[in-house]
Amino acid sequence: MSTWPGTYADTGVFVCFEGGEGSGKSTQSGILRDWLQEQGYAVLLTFEPGDTIVGRELRRIVLSPETGQLADRTETLLYAADKAEHVDTVVVPALGRGDVVITDRYVDSTLAYQGAGRSLLVEEVEHVARWATHDLRPHLTVVLDLDPRHGLSRFAGRDRIEGESVEFHERVRAAFVAMAQADPEHYLVLDARADIDEIAAQVRDRVGPLLAQAVRR
Ligand SMILES: Nc1ncnc2c1ncn2[C@@H]1O[C@H](COP(=O)(O)OP(=O)(O)OP(=O)(O)O)[C@@H](O)[C@H]1O
Ligand SMILES: [Mg+2]
């Protein structure tokens, strides 16, 4: 699908959690962080959108229901700006120090939500998102796969994106799985309905061999 080659950091380890709303990304990224820290690894747990100063403003705009309708291109560019700032000021410096960087959402979320979810061409969204991130890829992306009806029911509140139709969220889910199937070396797809500890164990099995590139402090 993609004509972008992908760049992989040669120090540090870059792990990403992707999946729909309520699929367990924050739960699993926290469990992985704790496990790595117990073994003495330097870990940075971060997220998109919003984990920089300008990113907090961008997150408020894209997720607040008060924003109302945004043109699809505007939404895509706001997410891309968040990613550019996040990669340059947070992710790349931490990888350079040899940290394990765990991010809760990354480029695949924009390809799935703005590309597959909205009526934009995925190739165009991908161009913007790859450019914004220097085409830096995670060594491993864990896709927590879940029926959107199930995931959305894990919540009461709805933000701008969570409030989209089930069909929208079905397209998002299919996009995550398709990206994973196209590149099995860099992806792990897990059934998000499984037990939390069982999911965490499967994540550890895939992350373990990557840790040769990480530093212990
Ligand atoms: N495997 C699981 N089985 C059942 N419930 C789970 C599982 N994983 C997480 N949960 C619960 O589902 C809810 C959503 O989990 P979490 O916040 O980790 O998802 P998320 O993917 O980060 O959601 P969001 O997209 O809103 O950030 C939480 O209440 C969490 O405790
Ligand atoms: Mg979360």
CSV table of C-alpha atoms and ligand atoms in Angstrom, one decimal:
chain,number,residue,atom,x,y,z
A,1,MET,CA,0.0,0.0,0.0
A,2,SER,CA,2.6,2.5,1.1
A,3,THR,CA,5.5,3.8,-1.1
A,4,TRP,CA,7.2,5.3,1.9
A,5,PRO,CA,10.2,3.2,3.0
A,6,GLY,CA,10.1,3.8,6.7
A,7,THR,CA,13.0,4.9,9.0
A,8,TYR,CA,13.8,3.0,12.2
A,9,ALA,CA,15.8,4.4,15.0
A,10,ASP,CA,19.1,2.6,15.6
A,11,THR,CA,19.2,3.5,19.3
A,12,GLY,CA,16.4,3.1,21.7
A,13,VAL,CA,13.2,1.1,21.1
A,14,PHE,CA,10.0,2.7,19.7
A,15,VAL,CA,6.8,0.9,20.6
A,16,CYS,CA,3.3,2.1,19.7
A,17,PHE,CA,-0.1,1.1,20.8
A,18,GLU,CA,-3.0,1.5,18.4
A,19,GLY,CA,-6.6,0.6,18.3
A,20,GLY,CA,-10.1,2.1,18.6
A,21,GLU,CA,-11.7,3.9,21.4
A,22,GLY,CA,-11.6,1.9,24.7
A,23,SER,CA,-9.5,-0.9,23.3
A,24,GLY,CA,-7.0,-0.8,26.2
A,25,LYS,CA,-4.1,1.3,24.7
A,26,SER,CA,-3.6,3.3,27.9
A,27,THR,CA,-4.0,0.3,30.1
A,28,GLN,CA,-1.5,-1.8,28.2
A,29,SER,CA,1.0,1.0,27.6
A,30,GLY,CA,1.1,1.6,31.4
A,31,ILE,CA,1.6,-2.1,32.2
A,32,LEU,CA,4.4,-2.3,29.7
A,33,ARG,CA,6.1,0.8,31.1
A,34,ASP,CA,6.0,-0.6,34.6
A,35,TRP,CA,7.4,-4.0,33.5
A,36,LEU,CA,10.3,-2.3,31.7
A,37,GLN,CA,11.1,0.1,34.6
A,38,GLU,CA,11.2,-2.8,37.0
A,39,GLN,CA,14.1,-4.2,34.9
A,40,GLY,CA,15.9,-0.9,35.0
A,41,TYR,CA,15.2,0.3,31.5
A,42,ALA,CA,14.8,4.0,30.9
A,43,VAL,CA,11.2,4.4,29.6
A,44,LEU,CA,9.3,7.3,28.2
A,45,LEU,CA,5.5,6.8,28.1
A,46,THR,CA,3.9,9.4,25.8
A,47,PHE,CA,0.8,9.8,23.7
A,48,GLU,CA,-0.7,11.6,20.7
A,49,PRO,CA,-2.3,14.0,20.3
A,50,GLY,CA,-1.3,16.4,23.0
A,51,ASP,CA,2.0,15.5,24.8
A,52,THR,CA,3.8,18.8,24.1
A,53,ILE,CA,3.0,22.4,25.0
A,54,VAL,CA,1.6,23.2,21.5
A,55,GLY,CA,0.1,19.7,21.3
A,56,ARG,CA,-2.1,20.3,24.3
A,57,GLU,CA,-3.7,23.2,22.4
A,58,LEU,CA,-4.1,21.1,19.3
A,59,ARG,CA,-5.6,18.2,21.2
A,60,ARG,CA,-8.2,20.5,22.8
A,61,ILE,CA,-9.2,21.8,19.3
A,62,VAL,CA,-9.4,18.4,17.6
A,63,LEU,CA,-11.2,16.6,20.4
A,64,SER,CA,-13.4,19.2,22.0
A,65,PRO,CA,-17.1,18.9,21.0
A,66,GLU,CA,-17.2,22.7,21.2
A,67,THR,CA,-15.0,22.9,18.1
A,68,GLY,CA,-17.9,21.6,16.0
A,69,GLN,CA,-17.3,20.7,12.4
A,70,LEU,CA,-13.8,21.0,11.0
A,71,ALA,CA,-12.8,20.6,7.4
A,72,ASP,CA,-11.2,17.1,7.0
A,73,ARG,CA,-8.0,18.7,5.8
A,74,THR,CA,-7.9,21.1,8.7
A,75,GLU,CA,-8.3,18.2,11.1
A,76,THR,CA,-5.5,16.2,9.3
A,77,LEU,CA,-3.1,19.2,9.4
A,78,LEU,CA,-3.8,19.8,13.1
A,79,TYR,CA,-3.0,16.1,13.9
A,80,ALA,CA,0.1,16.4,11.7
A,81,ALA,CA,1.3,19.5,13.5
A,82,ASP,CA,0.9,17.7,16.8
A,83,LYS,CA,3.0,14.7,15.4
A,84,ALA,CA,5.8,17.0,14.0
A,85,GLU,CA,6.2,18.7,17.4
A,86,HIS,CA,6.0,15.4,19.3
A,87,VAL,CA,8.5,13.5,17.1
A,88,ASP,CA,11.1,16.4,17.1
A,89,THR,CA,10.9,17.4,20.7
A,90,VAL,CA,9.9,14.2,22.6
A,91,VAL,CA,10.3,11.0,20.6
A,92,VAL,CA,13.6,11.5,18.7
A,93,PRO,CA,15.6,12.9,21.7
A,94,ALA,CA,14.4,10.0,23.9
A,95,LEU,CA,15.4,7.4,21.3
A,96,GLY,CA,18.7,9.1,21.0
A,97,ARG,CA,19.3,8.6,24.7
A,98,GLY,CA,18.5,4.9,24.3
A,99,ASP,CA,15.1,5.0,26.0
A,100,VAL,CA,12.2,2.7,25.3
A,101,VAL,CA,9.6,5.1,24.0
A,102,ILE,CA,6.1,3.9,24.3
A,103,THR,CA,3.5,6.0,22.5
A,104,ASP,CA,-0.3,5.7,22.9
A,105,ARG,CA,-1.3,6.4,19.3
A,106,TYR,CA,0.9,7.5,16.4
A,107,VAL,CA,0.8,7.9,12.6
A,108,ASP,CA,-1.4,4.9,12.0
A,109,SER,CA,-4.2,6.6,14.0
A,110,THR,CA,-4.2,9.5,11.5
A,111,LEU,CA,-4.1,7.0,8.5
A,112,ALA,CA,-7.1,5.2,10.0
A,113,TYR,CA,-9.2,8.1,11.3
A,114,GLN,CA,-8.5,10.8,8.8
A,115,GLY,CA,-7.6,8.5,5.9
A,116,ALA,CA,-10.0,5.6,6.2
A,117,GLY,CA,-12.6,7.2,8.5
A,118,ARG,CA,-13.0,10.5,6.7
A,119,SER,CA,-13.4,10.8,2.9
A,120,LEU,CA,-9.8,11.8,2.3
A,121,LEU,CA,-7.4,9.8,0.1
A,122,VAL,CA,-5.2,7.7,2.4
A,123,GLU,CA,-2.2,8.3,0.2
A,124,GLU,CA,-2.5,12.1,0.7
A,125,VAL,CA,-3.0,11.8,4.4
A,126,GLU,CA,0.0,9.4,4.5
A,127,HIS,CA,2.2,11.9,2.7
A,128,VAL,CA,1.4,14.6,5.2
A,129,ALA,CA,1.8,12.3,8.2
A,130,ARG,CA,5.1,10.8,7.0
A,131,TRP,CA,6.5,14.1,6.2
A,132,ALA,CA,5.5,15.5,9.6
A,133,THR,CA,7.3,12.6,11.3
A,134,HIS,CA,10.4,12.2,9.1
A,135,ASP,CA,8.8,8.8,8.2
A,136,LEU,CA,10.0,7.5,11.6
A,137,ARG,CA,8.4,4.2,12.4
A,138,PRO,CA,7.9,2.2,15.6
A,139,HIS,CA,9.9,-1.0,15.8
A,140,LEU,CA,6.7,-2.5,17.0
A,141,THR,CA,3.1,-1.4,16.8
A,142,VAL,CA,0.6,-3.3,18.9
A,143,VAL,CA,-2.9,-3.2,17.5
A,144,LEU,CA,-5.6,-3.8,20.1
A,145,ASP,CA,-8.4,-5.1,17.9
A,146,LEU,CA,-12.0,-4.7,19.2
A,147,ASP,CA,-15.5,-4.4,17.8
A,148,PRO,CA,-16.2,-0.6,18.0
A,149,ARG,CA,-19.6,-1.3,19.6
A,150,HIS,CA,-17.8,-3.1,22.4
A,151,GLY,CA,-15.1,-0.4,22.8
A,152,LEU,CA,-17.4,2.6,22.8
A,153,SER,CA,-19.6,0.9,25.4
A,154,ARG,CA,-16.6,0.9,27.8
A,155,PHE,CA,-17.2,4.7,28.2
A,156,ALA,CA,-19.9,7.1,29.2
A,157,GLY,CA,-18.6,10.4,27.7
A,158,ARG,CA,-18.0,11.1,24.0
A,159,ASP,CA,-15.5,13.4,22.4
A,160,ARG,CA,-15.6,14.7,18.8
A,161,ILE,CA,-14.2,11.5,17.4
A,162,GLU,CA,-15.8,9.0,19.7
A,163,GLY,CA,-19.2,10.5,18.7
A,164,GLU,CA,-18.7,9.4,15.0
A,165,SER,CA,-20.9,6.6,13.6
A,166,VAL,CA,-20.3,2.9,14.1
A,167,GLU,CA,-19.6,2.7,10.3
A,168,PHE,CA,-16.8,5.3,10.7
A,169,HIS,CA,-15.3,3.2,13.6
A,170,GLU,CA,-15.6,0.0,11.5
A,171,ARG,CA,-13.5,1.6,8.8
A,172,VAL,CA,-11.0,2.7,11.3
A,173,ARG,CA,-10.7,-0.8,12.8
A,174,ALA,CA,-10.3,-2.4,9.3
A,175,ALA,CA,-7.6,0.1,8.5
A,176,PHE,CA,-5.5,-0.8,11.6
A,177,VAL,CA,-5.8,-4.5,10.8
A,178,ALA,CA,-4.9,-4.0,7.1
A,179,MET,CA,-1.7,-2.0,8.0
A,180,ALA,CA,-0.7,-4.8,10.4
A,181,GLN,CA,-1.3,-7.5,7.9
A,182,ALA,CA,0.9,-5.7,5.3
A,183,ASP,CA,3.9,-5.6,7.6
A,184,PRO,CA,3.8,-8.5,10.2
A,185,GLU,CA,7.5,-7.9,11.1
A,186,HIS,CA,6.6,-4.6,12.8
A,187,TYR,CA,3.1,-5.3,14.0
A,188,LEU,CA,1.3,-7.5,16.6
A,189,VAL,CA,-2.5,-7.7,16.4
A,190,LEU,CA,-4.2,-8.8,19.6
A,191,ASP,CA,-7.8,-9.5,20.5
A,192,ALA,CA,-8.6,-6.7,22.9
A,193,ARG,CA,-11.4,-8.7,24.6
A,194,ALA,CA,-8.8,-11.1,26.1
A,195,ASP,CA,-7.8,-10.8,29.7
A,196,ILE,CA,-5.7,-7.7,30.5
A,197,ASP,CA,-2.8,-9.8,31.9
A,198,GLU,CA,-2.9,-12.2,28.9
A,199,ILE,CA,-2.6,-9.3,26.5
A,200,ALA,CA,0.3,-7.8,28.5
A,201,ALA,CA,2.2,-11.2,28.4
A,202,GLN,CA,1.9,-11.3,24.6
A,203,VAL,CA,3.1,-7.8,24.3
A,204,ARG,CA,6.2,-8.6,26.5
A,205,ASP,CA,7.0,-11.6,24.3
A,206,ARG,CA,7.3,-9.4,21.3
A,207,VAL,CA,9.1,-6.5,23.0
A,208,GLY,CA,11.7,-8.6,24.8
A,209,PRO,CA,13.8,-9.3,21.8
A,210,LEU,CA,13.9,-5.6,20.8
A,211,LEU,CA,15.5,-4.6,24.1
A,212,ALA,CA,19.1,-5.2,23.0
A,213,GLN,CA,18.9,-1.6,21.6
A,214,ALA,CA,17.7,-0.1,24.9
A,215,VAL,CA,19.8,1.2,27.8
A,216,ARG,CA,19.4,0.3,31.5
A,217,ARG,CA,20.1,3.0,34.0
B,1,LIG,N1,-8.7,-6.4,28.1
B,1,LIG,C1,-9.6,-5.7,28.7
B,1,LIG,N2,-10.8,-6.3,29.1
B,1,LIG,C2,-11.8,-5.6,29.7
B,1,LIG,N3,-11.7,-4.3,30.0
B,1,LIG,C3,-10.6,-3.6,29.6
B,1,LIG,C4,-9.5,-4.3,29.0
B,1,LIG,N4,-8.5,-3.4,28.8
B,1,LIG,C5,-8.9,-2.3,29.2
B,1,LIG,N5,-10.2,-2.4,29.8
B,1,LIG,C6,-11.0,-1.3,30.4
B,1,LIG,O1,-11.6,-0.6,29.3
B,1,LIG,C7,-11.6,0.8,29.5
B,1,LIG,C8,-10.8,1.5,28.5
B,1,LIG,O2,-9.4,1.1,28.6
B,1,LIG,P1,-8.3,2.2,28.2
B,1,LIG,O3,-8.5,3.5,28.7
B,1,LIG,O4,-7.0,1.5,28.5
B,1,LIG,O5,-8.5,2.2,26.6
B,1,LIG,P2,-7.9,3.2,25.5
B,1,LIG,O6,-7.7,2.4,24.3
B,1,LIG,O7,-6.7,3.9,26.1
B,1,LIG,O8,-9.1,4.2,25.3
B,1,LIG,P3,-9.1,5.7,24.6
B,1,LIG,O9,-9.2,5.4,23.2
B,1,LIG,O10,-10.3,6.3,25.1
B,1,LIG,O11,-7.9,6.3,25.1
B,1,LIG,C9,-11.0,1.0,30.9
B,1,LIG,O12,-12.0,1.1,31.9
B,1,LIG,C10,-10.2,-0.3,31.1
B,1,LIG,O13,-10.0,-0.6,32.5
B,2,MG,MG,-6.4,6.0,26.3
